[in-house]
DNA sequence: TTAAAAAGTTAGATAAACCTAACAAATATA
DNA sequence: TATATTTGTTAGGTTTATCTAACTTTTTAA
């Protein structure tokens, strides 16, 4: 049996390693920050996860998921994103509301429910934030994408996903009239602080570098 | 905050008292049997529930839900039955499969989700077992019904709900070709052990008194 | 190359939900 | 009514997931 807490640790490790480019391992403190617990707590849990062969790590070393650990993590991510899609498509939730409830729903144990849910939703490939939904075999479609900040002046691109999933950020994006698949034209960029002027739906906004870094486009 | 465990205790008390006729209070051992824990465990929890004003009880006395405790319990029962309906109607679950998963789903905390789910399902009034679904105000439609055992010979009645919700019982009922709203004709009854001969879909079966007591009809 | 900073670990504590074993009160029955 | 049975309580213990405070190892940088 895998506890809810263990599932959350494995999912966090997946996000911090497998899912991020340029990084294949994580540290104790890093995980602690991510999960909002103290390093000592992570350390205890790591011993248990190692015992269960879900992670490989040695004292003072770095942490990576084993094949077994990764497959559990992917299943949780799959459930999380399917539930987010369900909440968004079927239950009239907005894209900033889905995450919190999906955090609970992802721990529901029922193989059949996940399969039926996926079927009911028509085998969606991305969730409401543009993130890929792993299939029943745990395979994840790789999405080629750049951050909005990397787009050159004058170019027009399409929003395909968001990096930050916080309620504040998502509501901000929505308030600017932006959503997945919306067209964004880059008007200008400030050398000084990296802020950019963009045009969306014939409206112009100035956004920070931090903001632009959190939007993925093609 | 009400923990998942506390919710289960309140729901159990609701089933054992408010929802059952002829009984308005419960005892420690009774609750322990129902929840499959030891009496000592119930005793500890009772102190906490009393502290939180969810139950009223004195040492060596009987337990009843307070208004506050009952309203939490009804909300859990509401969620349980809405989820069972969802699993049955939308996710292609059979009536013997829904309960186990609904036991998990009933603890999901999201007012909006419950309301949207109810709306999506078309404000159902009964769950897949024929039990009434409380509305958003916590009101429960009283269903007038008798057990099949009380029906007189020769009479025809309609199955409206099942008492026992165990997988074995529900599968047995289903295997006999019976389901909610099916017509049952009482052919004969044995004085000796109370077993009955019944006719369903032009087929005759002999069923035990225990079996007949677990079917509610009108 | 060594001292300071950062990262990671350990020991010991707490709270929730459970247990066993022993005990006490209430109820049933001889 | 006295005793046996049932019902309920208490004390003390376990496990899981968390914490703080002190300590150790590794890394960075003067
Ligand atoms: Mn999410
Ligand atoms: Mn998402
Ligand atoms: Mn049920
Ligand atoms: Mn039911």
PDB file of C-alpha atoms (C1' of nucleotides) in Angstrom, chain B residues 3 5 9 37-38 40-41 44 48 60, chain C residues 16-21 23-26:
ATOM      1  CA  UNK B   3     -11.132  15.004   9.721  1.00  0.00           C
ATOM      2  CA  UNK B   5     -12.206   9.843  10.447  1.00  0.00           C
ATOM      3  CA  UNK B   9     -17.976   8.460  12.888  1.00  0.00           C
ATOM      4  CA  UNK B  37     -12.695  -0.660  15.437  1.00  0.00           C
ATOM      5  CA  UNK B  38     -12.354  -1.457  19.131  1.00  0.00           C
ATOM      6  CA  UNK B  40     -11.630   1.860  23.337  1.00  0.00           C
ATOM      7  CA  UNK B  41     -11.016   3.665  20.075  1.00  0.00           C
ATOM      8  CA  UNK B  44     -11.424   8.247  22.626  1.00  0.00           C
ATOM      9  CA  UNK B  48     -13.238  14.567  20.804  1.00  0.00           C
ATOM     10  CA  UNK B  60     -21.783   5.459  30.497  1.00  0.00           C
TER      11      UNK B  60
ATOM     12  C1'  DA C  16      -4.114  11.578  15.476  1.00  0.00           C
ATOM     13  C1'  DA C  17      -6.033   7.231  15.275  1.00  0.00           C
ATOM     14  C1'  DC C  18      -5.591   3.037  16.436  1.00  0.00           C
ATOM     15  C1'  DC C  19      -4.539  -1.139  19.711  1.00  0.00           C
ATOM     16  C1'  DT C  20      -4.506  -4.564  24.259  1.00  0.00           C
ATOM     17  C1'  DA C  21      -5.317  -5.553  28.842  1.00  0.00           C
ATOM     18  C1'  DC C  23     -10.935  -2.403  35.308  1.00  0.00           C
ATOM     19  C1'  DA C  24     -15.697  -0.319  36.482  1.00  0.00           C
ATOM     20  C1'  DA C  25     -20.536   0.347  35.855  1.00  0.00           C
ATOM     21  C1'  DA C  26     -24.943  -1.093  34.307  1.00  0.00           C
TER      22       DA C  26
END
